[in-house]
């Protein structure tokens, strides 16, 4: 069962990497995020998408770890 779960997790990450690569090739224009009066520097949309996906994966892994250790 454990190798099957690793296969699914690897497939999900591979799909994300493929989607990010495809979107970043199609949308190379720089974007800036504006929240209230703060604005970030302009970075390519693909890089922004990759960073947010990475942040989501790390956050999910951290929450999974905290729940499995019964800290939450």
JSON list of N, CA and C in Angstrom, two decimals:
[
{"chain": "A", "resi": 1, "resn": "UNK", "atom": "N", "xyz": [0.82, -1.20, 0.00]},
{"chain": "A", "resi": 1, "resn": "UNK", "atom": "CA", "xyz": [0.00, 0.00, 0.00]},
{"chain": "A", "resi": 1, "resn": "UNK", "atom": "C", "xyz": [0.86, 1.26, 0.00]},
{"chain": "A", "resi": 2, "resn": "UNK", "atom": "N", "xyz": [1.98, 1.22, 0.74]},
{"chain": "A", "resi": 2, "resn": "UNK", "atom": "CA", "xyz": [2.82, 2.40, 0.84]},
{"chain": "A", "resi": 2, "resn": "UNK", "atom": "C", "xyz": [3.44, 2.79, -0.51]},
{"chain": "A", "resi": 3, "resn": "UNK", "atom": "N", "xyz": [3.93, 1.84, -1.34]},
{"chain": "A", "resi": 3, "resn": "UNK", "atom": "CA", "xyz": [4.46, 2.25, -2.65]},
{"chain": "A", "resi": 3, "resn": "UNK", "atom": "C", "xyz": [3.39, 2.90, -3.53]},
{"chain": "A", "resi": 4, "resn": "UNK", "atom": "N", "xyz": [2.14, 2.46, -3.39]},
{"chain": "A", "resi": 4, "resn": "UNK", "atom": "CA", "xyz": [1.06, 3.05, -4.18]},
{"chain": "A", "resi": 4, "resn": "UNK", "atom": "C", "xyz": [0.83, 4.51, -3.78]},
{"chain": "A", "resi": 5, "resn": "UNK", "atom": "N", "xyz": [0.92, 4.80, -2.49]},
{"chain": "A", "resi": 5, "resn": "UNK", "atom": "CA", "xyz": [0.75, 6.17, -2.02]},
{"chain": "A", "resi": 5, "resn": "UNK", "atom": "C", "xyz": [1.89, 7.05, -2.52]},
{"chain": "A", "resi": 6, "resn": "UNK", "atom": "N", "xyz": [3.11, 6.50, -2.52]},
{"chain": "A", "resi": 6, "resn": "UNK", "atom": "CA", "xyz": [4.25, 7.25, -3.05]},
{"chain": "A", "resi": 6, "resn": "UNK", "atom": "C", "xyz": [4.08, 7.52, -4.54]},
{"chain": "A", "resi": 7, "resn": "UNK", "atom": "N", "xyz": [3.53, 6.56, -5.26]},
{"chain": "A", "resi": 7, "resn": "UNK", "atom": "CA", "xyz": [3.28, 6.73, -6.69]},
{"chain": "A", "resi": 7, "resn": "UNK", "atom": "C", "xyz": [2.27, 7.85, -6.93]},
{"chain": "A", "resi": 8, "resn": "UNK", "atom": "N", "xyz": [1.22, 7.87, -6.14]},
{"chain": "A", "resi": 8, "resn": "UNK", "atom": "CA", "xyz": [0.20, 8.92, -6.28]},
{"chain": "A", "resi": 8, "resn": "UNK", "atom": "C", "xyz": [0.79, 10.29, -5.94]},
{"chain": "A", "resi": 9, "resn": "UNK", "atom": "N", "xyz": [1.55, 10.37, -4.86]},
{"chain": "A", "resi": 9, "resn": "UNK", "atom": "CA", "xyz": [2.15, 11.65, -4.46]},
{"chain": "A", "resi": 9, "resn": "UNK", "atom": "C", "xyz": [3.13, 12.14, -5.52]},
{"chain": "A", "resi": 10, "resn": "UNK", "atom": "N", "xyz": [3.94, 11.24, -6.06]},
{"chain": "A", "resi": 10, "resn": "UNK", "atom": "CA", "xyz": [4.88, 11.62, -7.11]},
{"chain": "A", "resi": 10, "resn": "UNK", "atom": "C", "xyz": [4.15, 12.06, -8.37]},
{"chain": "A", "resi": 11, "resn": "UNK", "atom": "N", "xyz": [3.06, 11.39, -8.69]},
{"chain": "A", "resi": 11, "resn": "UNK", "atom": "CA", "xyz": [2.27, 11.77, -9.87]},
{"chain": "A", "resi": 11, "resn": "UNK", "atom": "C", "xyz": [1.66, 13.15, -9.71]},
{"chain": "A", "resi": 12, "resn": "UNK", "atom": "N", "xyz": [1.17, 13.46, -8.53]},
{"chain": "A", "resi": 12, "resn": "UNK", "atom": "CA", "xyz": [0.59, 14.78, -8.29]},
{"chain": "A", "resi": 12, "resn": "UNK", "atom": "C", "xyz": [1.64, 15.87, -8.43]},
{"chain": "A", "resi": 13, "resn": "UNK", "atom": "N", "xyz": [2.82, 15.64, -7.86]},
{"chain": "A", "resi": 13, "resn": "UNK", "atom": "CA", "xyz": [3.90, 16.63, -7.97]},
{"chain": "A", "resi": 13, "resn": "UNK", "atom": "C", "xyz": [4.33, 16.77, -9.43]},
{"chain": "A", "resi": 14, "resn": "UNK", "atom": "N", "xyz": [4.41, 15.66, -10.16]},
{"chain": "A", "resi": 14, "resn": "UNK", "atom": "CA", "xyz": [4.79, 15.72, -11.58]},
{"chain": "A", "resi": 14, "resn": "UNK", "atom": "C", "xyz": [3.76, 16.49, -12.40]},
{"chain": "A", "resi": 15, "resn": "UNK", "atom": "N", "xyz": [2.48, 16.30, -12.09]},
{"chain": "A", "resi": 15, "resn": "UNK", "atom": "CA", "xyz": [1.44, 17.06, -12.79]},
{"chain": "A", "resi": 15, "resn": "UNK", "atom": "C", "xyz": [1.57, 18.55, -12.50]},
{"chain": "A", "resi": 16, "resn": "UNK", "atom": "N", "xyz": [1.85, 18.91, -11.25]},
{"chain": "A", "resi": 16, "resn": "UNK", "atom": "CA", "xyz": [2.04, 20.32, -10.90]},
{"chain": "A", "resi": 16, "resn": "UNK", "atom": "C", "xyz": [3.22, 20.91, -11.66]},
{"chain": "A", "resi": 17, "resn": "UNK", "atom": "N", "xyz": [4.34, 20.18, -11.69]},
{"chain": "A", "resi": 17, "resn": "UNK", "atom": "CA", "xyz": [5.53, 20.68, -12.39]},
{"chain": "A", "resi": 17, "resn": "UNK", "atom": "C", "xyz": [5.23, 20.86, -13.87]},
{"chain": "A", "resi": 18, "resn": "UNK", "atom": "N", "xyz": [4.54, 19.91, -14.47]},
{"chain": "A", "resi": 18, "resn": "UNK", "atom": "CA", "xyz": [4.17, 20.02, -15.88]},
{"chain": "A", "resi": 18, "resn": "UNK", "atom": "C", "xyz": [3.24, 21.19, -16.15]},
{"chain": "A", "resi": 19, "resn": "UNK", "atom": "N", "xyz": [2.26, 21.37, -15.28]},
{"chain": "A", "resi": 19, "resn": "UNK", "atom": "CA", "xyz": [1.32, 22.49, -15.45]},
{"chain": "A", "resi": 19, "resn": "UNK", "atom": "C", "xyz": [2.02, 23.83, -15.28]},
{"chain": "A", "resi": 20, "resn": "UNK", "atom": "N", "xyz": [2.91, 23.92, -14.31]},
{"chain": "A", "resi": 20, "resn": "UNK", "atom": "CA", "xyz": [3.64, 25.17, -14.10]},
{"chain": "A", "resi": 20, "resn": "UNK", "atom": "C", "xyz": [4.55, 25.46, -15.29]},
{"chain": "A", "resi": 21, "resn": "UNK", "atom": "N", "xyz": [5.20, 24.43, -15.82]},
{"chain": "A", "resi": 21, "resn": "UNK", "atom": "CA", "xyz": [6.06, 24.64, -16.98]},
{"chain": "A", "resi": 21, "resn": "UNK", "atom": "C", "xyz": [5.25, 25.12, -18.18]},
{"chain": "A", "resi": 22, "resn": "UNK", "atom": "N", "xyz": [4.11, 24.51, -18.41]},
{"chain": "A", "resi": 22, "resn": "UNK", "atom": "CA", "xyz": [3.26, 24.89, -19.54]},
{"chain": "A", "resi": 22, "resn": "UNK", "atom": "C", "xyz": [2.74, 26.32, -19.38]},
{"chain": "A", "resi": 23, "resn": "UNK", "atom": "N", "xyz": [2.26, 26.65, -18.21]},
{"chain": "A", "resi": 23, "resn": "UNK", "atom": "CA", "xyz": [1.71, 27.99, -17.98]},
{"chain": "A", "resi": 23, "resn": "UNK", "atom": "C", "xyz": [2.81, 29.05, -18.02]},
{"chain": "A", "resi": 24, "resn": "UNK", "atom": "N", "xyz": [3.98, 28.74, -17.49]},
{"chain": "A", "resi": 24, "resn": "UNK", "atom": "CA", "xyz": [5.05, 29.75, -17.49]},
{"chain": "A", "resi": 24, "resn": "UNK", "atom": "C", "xyz": [5.59, 30.01, -18.88]},
{"chain": "A", "resi": 25, "resn": "UNK", "atom": "N", "xyz": [5.55, 29.02, -19.76]},
{"chain": "A", "resi": 25, "resn": "UNK", "atom": "CA", "xyz": [5.97, 29.25, -21.14]},
{"chain": "A", "resi": 25, "resn": "UNK", "atom": "C", "xyz": [4.94, 30.13, -21.86]},
{"chain": "A", "resi": 26, "resn": "UNK", "atom": "N", "xyz": [3.68, 29.91, -21.58]},
{"chain": "A", "resi": 26, "resn": "UNK", "atom": "CA", "xyz": [2.62, 30.67, -22.25]},
{"chain": "A", "resi": 26, "resn": "UNK", "atom": "C", "xyz": [2.45, 32.07, -21.67]},
{"chain": "A", "resi": 27, "resn": "UNK", "atom": "N", "xyz": [2.76, 32.26, -20.40]},
{"chain": "A", "resi": 27, "resn": "UNK", "atom": "CA", "xyz": [2.55, 33.56, -19.73]},
{"chain": "A", "resi": 27, "resn": "UNK", "atom": "C", "xyz": [3.87, 34.04, -19.12]},
{"chain": "A", "resi": 28, "resn": "UNK", "atom": "N", "xyz": [4.72, 34.61, -19.93]},
{"chain": "A", "resi": 28, "resn": "UNK", "atom": "CA", "xyz": [6.02, 35.08, -19.43]},
{"chain": "A", "resi": 28, "resn": "UNK", "atom": "C", "xyz": [5.98, 36.53, -18.99]},
{"chain": "A", "resi": 29, "resn": "UNK", "atom": "N", "xyz": [4.82, 37.15, -19.01]},
{"chain": "A", "resi": 29, "resn": "UNK", "atom": "CA", "xyz": [4.74, 38.56, -18.63]},
{"chain": "A", "resi": 29, "resn": "UNK", "atom": "C", "xyz": [4.89, 38.72, -17.12]},
{"chain": "A", "resi": 30, "resn": "UNK", "atom": "N", "xyz": [5.60, 39.76, -16.70]},
{"chain": "A", "resi": 30, "resn": "UNK", "atom": "CA", "xyz": [5.76, 39.97, -15.25]},
{"chain": "A", "resi": 30, "resn": "UNK", "atom": "C", "xyz": [4.47, 40.48, -14.61]},
{"chain": "A", "resi": 31, "resn": "UNK", "atom": "N", "xyz": [4.23, 40.03, -13.39]},
{"chain": "A", "resi": 31, "resn": "UNK", "atom": "CA", "xyz": [3.07, 40.47, -12.63]},
{"chain": "A", "resi": 31, "resn": "UNK", "atom": "C", "xyz": [3.54, 40.93, -11.25]},
{"chain": "A", "resi": 32, "resn": "UNK", "atom": "N", "xyz": [2.75, 41.78, -10.64]},
{"chain": "A", "resi": 32, "resn": "UNK", "atom": "CA", "xyz": [3.03, 42.25, -9.28]},
{"chain": "A", "resi": 32, "resn": "UNK", "atom": "C", "xyz": [1.77, 42.08, -8.45]},
{"chain": "A", "resi": 33, "resn": "UNK", "atom": "N", "xyz": [1.94, 41.62, -7.23]},
{"chain": "A", "resi": 33, "resn": "UNK", "atom": "CA", "xyz": [0.81, 41.42, -6.33]},
{"chain": "A", "resi": 33, "resn": "UNK", "atom": "C", "xyz": [0.64, 42.69, -5.50]},
{"chain": "A", "resi": 34, "resn": "UNK", "atom": "N", "xyz": [-0.59, 43.17, -5.42]},
{"chain": "A", "resi": 34, "resn": "UNK", "atom": "CA", "xyz": [-0.88, 44.36, -4.62]},
{"chain": "A", "resi": 34, "resn": "UNK", "atom": "C", "xyz": [-1.89, 43.98, -3.55]},
{"chain": "A", "resi": 35, "resn": "UNK", "atom": "N", "xyz": [-1.52, 44.22, -2.30]},
{"chain": "A", "resi": 35, "resn": "UNK", "atom": "CA", "xyz": [-2.38, 43.94, -1.16]},
{"chain": "A", "resi": 35, "resn": "UNK", "atom": "C", "xyz": [-2.43, 45.20, -0.31]},
{"chain": "A", "resi": 36, "resn": "UNK", "atom": "N", "xyz": [-3.61, 45.79, -0.21]},
{"chain": "A", "resi": 36, "resn": "UNK", "atom": "CA", "xyz": [-3.81, 47.07, 0.47]},
{"chain": "A", "resi": 36, "resn": "UNK", "atom": "C", "xyz": [-2.90, 48.11, -0.19]},
{"chain": "A", "resi": 37, "resn": "UNK", "atom": "N", "xyz": [-1.94, 48.66, 0.54]},
{"chain": "A", "resi": 37, "resn": "UNK", "atom": "CA", "xyz": [-1.05, 49.66, -0.08]},
{"chain": "A", "resi": 37, "resn": "UNK", "atom": "C", "xyz": [0.33, 49.08, -0.41]},
{"chain": "A", "resi": 38, "resn": "UNK", "atom": "N", "xyz": [0.51, 47.79, -0.17]},
{"chain": "A", "resi": 38, "resn": "UNK", "atom": "CA", "xyz": [1.80, 47.14, -0.44]},
{"chain": "A", "resi": 38, "resn": "UNK", "atom": "C", "xyz": [1.78, 46.50, -1.82]},
{"chain": "A", "resi": 39, "resn": "UNK", "atom": "N", "xyz": [2.92, 46.56, -2.50]},
{"chain": "A", "resi": 39, "resn": "UNK", "atom": "CA", "xyz": [3.03, 45.95, -3.82]},
{"chain": "A", "resi": 39, "resn": "UNK", "atom": "C", "xyz": [4.38, 45.25, -3.92]},
{"chain": "A", "resi": 40, "resn": "UNK", "atom": "N", "xyz": [4.38, 44.03, -4.47]},
{"chain": "A", "resi": 40, "resn": "UNK", "atom": "CA", "xyz": [5.61, 43.29, -4.64]},
{"chain": "A", "resi": 40, "resn": "UNK", "atom": "C", "xyz": [6.33, 43.74, -5.90]},
{"chain": "A", "resi": 41, "resn": "UNK", "atom": "N", "xyz": [7.55, 43.29, -6.06]},
{"chain": "A", "resi": 41, "resn": "UNK", "atom": "CA", "xyz": [8.28, 43.55, -7.29]},
{"chain": "A", "resi": 41, "resn": "UNK", "atom": "C", "xyz": [7.66, 42.70, -8.40]},
{"chain": "A", "resi": 42, "resn": "UNK", "atom": "N", "xyz": [7.85, 43.10, -9.63]},
{"chain": "A", "resi": 42, "resn": "UNK", "atom": "CA", "xyz": [7.29, 42.36, -10.76]},
{"chain": "A", "resi": 42, "resn": "UNK", "atom": "C", "xyz": [8.14, 41.11, -11.02]},
{"chain": "A", "resi": 43, "resn": "UNK", "atom": "N", "xyz": [7.49, 39.96, -10.99]},
{"chain": "A", "resi": 43, "resn": "UNK", "atom": "CA", "xyz": [8.15, 38.69, -11.30]},
{"chain": "A", "resi": 43, "resn": "UNK", "atom": "C", "xyz": [7.30, 37.96, -12.33]},
{"chain": "A", "resi": 44, "resn": "UNK", "atom": "N", "xyz": [7.91, 37.06, -13.10]},
{"chain": "A", "resi": 44, "resn": "UNK", "atom": "CA", "xyz": [7.13, 36.31, -14.09]},
{"chain": "A", "resi": 44, "resn": "UNK", "atom": "C", "xyz": [6.02, 35.49, -13.44]},
{"chain": "A", "resi": 45, "resn": "UNK", "atom": "N", "xyz": [4.91, 35.36, -14.16]},
{"chain": "A", "resi": 45, "resn": "UNK", "atom": "CA", "xyz": [3.74, 34.66, -13.63]},
{"chain": "A", "resi": 45, "resn": "UNK", "atom": "C", "xyz": [4.06, 33.20, -13.30]},
{"chain": "A", "resi": 46, "resn": "UNK", "atom": "N", "xyz": [4.86, 32.56, -14.13]},
{"chain": "A", "resi": 46, "resn": "UNK", "atom": "CA", "xyz": [5.22, 31.16, -13.88]},
{"chain": "A", "resi": 46, "resn": "UNK", "atom": "C", "xyz": [5.99, 30.99, -12.59]},
{"chain": "A", "resi": 47, "resn": "UNK", "atom": "N", "xyz": [6.89, 31.93, -12.30]},
{"chain": "A", "resi": 47, "resn": "UNK", "atom": "CA", "xyz": [7.64, 31.88, -11.05]},
{"chain": "A", "resi": 47, "resn": "UNK", "atom": "C", "xyz": [6.72, 32.10, -9.86]},
{"chain": "A", "resi": 48, "resn": "UNK", "atom": "N", "xyz": [5.79, 33.02, -9.99]},
{"chain": "A", "resi": 48, "resn": "UNK", "atom": "CA", "xyz": [4.82, 33.27, -8.92]},
{"chain": "A", "resi": 48, "resn": "UNK", "atom": "C", "xyz": [3.96, 32.03, -8.67]},
{"chain": "A", "resi": 49, "resn": "UNK", "atom": "N", "xyz": [3.53, 31.39, -9.74]},
{"chain": "A", "resi": 49, "resn": "UNK", "atom": "CA", "xyz": [2.74, 30.16, -9.61]},
{"chain": "A", "resi": 49, "resn": "UNK", "atom": "C", "xyz": [3.55, 29.05, -8.96]},
{"chain": "A", "resi": 50, "resn": "UNK", "atom": "N", "xyz": [4.81, 28.91, -9.35]},
{"chain": "A", "resi": 50, "resn": "UNK", "atom": "CA", "xyz": [5.66, 27.89, -8.76]},
{"chain": "A", "resi": 50, "resn": "UNK", "atom": "C", "xyz": [5.89, 28.14, -7.27]},
{"chain": "A", "resi": 51, "resn": "UNK", "atom": "N", "xyz": [6.10, 29.40, -6.90]},
{"chain": "A", "resi": 51, "resn": "UNK", "atom": "CA", "xyz": [6.31, 29.72, -5.49]},
{"chain": "A", "resi": 51, "resn": "UNK", "atom": "C", "xyz": [5.07, 29.46, -4.65]},
{"chain": "A", "resi": 52, "resn": "UNK", "atom": "N", "xyz": [3.90, 29.80, -5.18]},
{"chain": "A", "resi": 52, "resn": "UNK", "atom": "CA", "xyz": [2.68, 29.55, -4.41]},
{"chain": "A", "resi": 52, "resn": "UNK", "atom": "C", "xyz": [2.38, 28.06, -4.31]},
{"chain": "A", "resi": 53, "resn": "UNK", "atom": "N", "xyz": [2.67, 27.30, -5.36]},
{"chain": "A", "resi": 53, "resn": "UNK", "atom": "CA", "xyz": [2.48, 25.85, -5.29]},
{"chain": "A", "resi": 53, "resn": "UNK", "atom": "C", "xyz": [3.45, 25.23, -4.28]},
{"chain": "A", "resi": 54, "resn": "UNK", "atom": "N", "xyz": [4.69, 25.70, -4.28]},
{"chain": "A", "resi": 54, "resn": "UNK", "atom": "CA", "xyz": [5.67, 25.22, -3.32]},
{"chain": "A", "resi": 54, "resn": "UNK", "atom": "C", "xyz": [5.26, 25.56, -1.89]},
{"chain": "A", "resi": 55, "resn": "UNK", "atom": "N", "xyz": [4.77, 26.78, -1.70]},
{"chain": "A", "resi": 55, "resn": "UNK", "atom": "CA", "xyz": [4.30, 27.19, -0.38]},
{"chain": "A", "resi": 55, "resn": "UNK", "atom": "C", "xyz": [3.13, 26.31, 0.09]},
{"chain": "A", "resi": 56, "resn": "UNK", "atom": "N", "xyz": [2.23, 25.99, -0.81]},
{"chain": "A", "resi": 56, "resn": "UNK", "atom": "CA", "xyz": [1.12, 25.11, -0.47]},
{"chain": "A", "resi": 56, "resn": "UNK", "atom": "C", "xyz": [1.56, 23.71, -0.12]},
{"chain": "A", "resi": 57, "resn": "UNK", "atom": "N", "xyz": [2.52, 23.18, -0.87]},
{"chain": "A", "resi": 57, "resn": "UNK", "atom": "CA", "xyz": [3.03, 21.83, -0.59]},
{"chain": "A", "resi": 57, "resn": "UNK", "atom": "C", "xyz": [3.75, 21.78, 0.75]},
{"chain": "A", "resi": 58, "resn": "UNK", "atom": "N", "xyz": [4.58, 22.78, 1.02]},
{"chain": "A", "resi": 58, "resn": "UNK", "atom": "CA", "xyz": [5.30, 22.82, 2.30]},
{"chain": "A", "resi": 58, "resn": "UNK", "atom": "C", "xyz": [4.33, 23.01, 3.45]},
{"chain": "A", "resi": 59, "resn": "UNK", "atom": "N", "xyz": [3.34, 23.87, 3.28]},
{"chain": "A", "resi": 59, "resn": "UNK", "atom": "CA", "xyz": [2.34, 24.07, 4.33]},
{"chain": "A", "resi": 59, "resn": "UNK", "atom": "C", "xyz": [1.53, 22.81, 4.61]},
{"chain": "A", "resi": 60, "resn": "UNK", "atom": "N", "xyz": [1.17, 22.10, 3.55]},
{"chain": "A", "resi": 60, "resn": "UNK", "atom": "CA", "xyz": [0.43, 20.85, 3.72]},
{"chain": "A", "resi": 60, "resn": "UNK", "atom": "C", "xyz": [1.28, 19.81, 4.43]},
{"chain": "A", "resi": 61, "resn": "UNK", "atom": "N", "xyz": [2.55, 19.70, 4.05]},
{"chain": "A", "resi": 61, "resn": "UNK", "atom": "CA", "xyz": [3.44, 18.74, 4.71]},
{"chain": "A", "resi": 61, "resn": "UNK", "atom": "C", "xyz": [3.64, 19.09, 6.17]},
{"chain": "A", "resi": 62, "resn": "UNK", "atom": "N", "xyz": [3.75, 20.38, 6.46]},
{"chain": "A", "resi": 62, "resn": "UNK", "atom": "CA", "xyz": [3.92, 20.81, 7.85]},
{"chain": "A", "resi": 62, "resn": "UNK", "atom": "C", "xyz": [2.67, 20.51, 8.67]},
{"chain": "A", "resi": 63, "resn": "UNK", "atom": "N", "xyz": [1.50, 20.79, 8.13]},
{"chain": "A", "resi": 63, "resn": "UNK", "atom": "CA", "xyz": [0.25, 20.47, 8.84]},
{"chain": "A", "resi": 63, "resn": "UNK", "atom": "C", "xyz": [0.08, 18.97, 9.02]},
{"chain": "A", "resi": 64, "resn": "UNK", "atom": "N", "xyz": [0.46, 18.18, 8.01]},
{"chain": "A", "resi": 64, "resn": "UNK", "atom": "CA", "xyz": [0.38, 16.73, 8.12]},
{"chain": "A", "resi": 64, "resn": "UNK", "atom": "C", "xyz": [1.29, 16.24, 9.25]},
{"chain": "A", "resi": 65, "resn": "UNK", "atom": "N", "xyz": [2.49, 16.81, 9.33]},
{"chain": "A", "resi": 65, "resn": "UNK", "atom": "CA", "xyz": [3.41, 16.43, 10.39]},
{"chain": "A", "resi": 65, "resn": "UNK", "atom": "C", "xyz": [2.86, 16.81, 11.76]},
{"chain": "A", "resi": 66, "resn": "UNK", "atom": "N", "xyz": [2.32, 18.02, 11.89]},
{"chain": "A", "resi": 66, "resn": "UNK", "atom": "CA", "xyz": [1.79, 18.46, 13.18]},
{"chain": "A", "resi": 66, "resn": "UNK", "atom": "C", "xyz": [0.60, 17.63, 13.62]},
{"chain": "A", "resi": 67, "resn": "UNK", "atom": "N", "xyz": [-0.25, 17.23, 12.67]},
{"chain": "A", "resi": 67, "resn": "UNK", "atom": "CA", "xyz": [-1.41, 16.41, 13.02]},
{"chain": "A", "resi": 67, "resn": "UNK", "atom": "C", "xyz": [-0.97, 15.00, 13.39]},
{"chain": "A", "resi": 68, "resn": "UNK", "atom": "N", "xyz": [0.03, 14.45, 12.69]},
{"chain": "A", "resi": 68, "resn": "UNK", "atom": "CA", "xyz": [0.46, 13.09, 12.97]},
{"chain": "A", "resi": 68, "resn": "UNK", "atom": "C", "xyz": [1.19, 12.99, 14.31]},
{"chain": "A", "resi": 69, "resn": "UNK", "atom": "N", "xyz": [1.77, 14.09, 14.79]},
{"chain": "A", "resi": 69, "resn": "UNK", "atom": "CA", "xyz": [2.45, 14.10, 16.09]},
{"chain": "A", "resi": 69, "resn": "UNK", "atom": "C", "xyz": [1.48, 14.54, 17.19]},
{"chain": "A", "resi": 70, "resn": "UNK", "atom": "N", "xyz": [0.25, 14.83, 16.83]},
{"chain": "A", "resi": 70, "resn": "UNK", "atom": "CA", "xyz": [-0.80, 15.27, 17.75]},
{"chain": "A", "resi": 70, "resn": "UNK", "atom": "C", "xyz": [-0.49, 16.62, 18.40]},
{"chain": "A", "resi": 71, "resn": "UNK", "atom": "N", "xyz": [0.10, 17.53, 17.64]},
{"chain": "A", "resi": 71, "resn": "UNK", "atom": "CA", "xyz": [0.33, 18.88, 18.15]},
{"chain": "A", "resi": 71, "resn": "UNK", "atom": "C", "xyz": [-0.86, 19.78, 17.85]},
{"chain": "A", "resi": 72, "resn": "UNK", "atom": "N", "xyz": [-1.69, 19.39, 16.90]},
{"chain": "A", "resi": 72, "resn": "UNK", "atom": "CA", "xyz": [-2.89, 20.18, 16.58]},
{"chain": "A", "resi": 72, "resn": "UNK", "atom": "C", "xyz": [-4.13, 19.40, 16.95]}
]
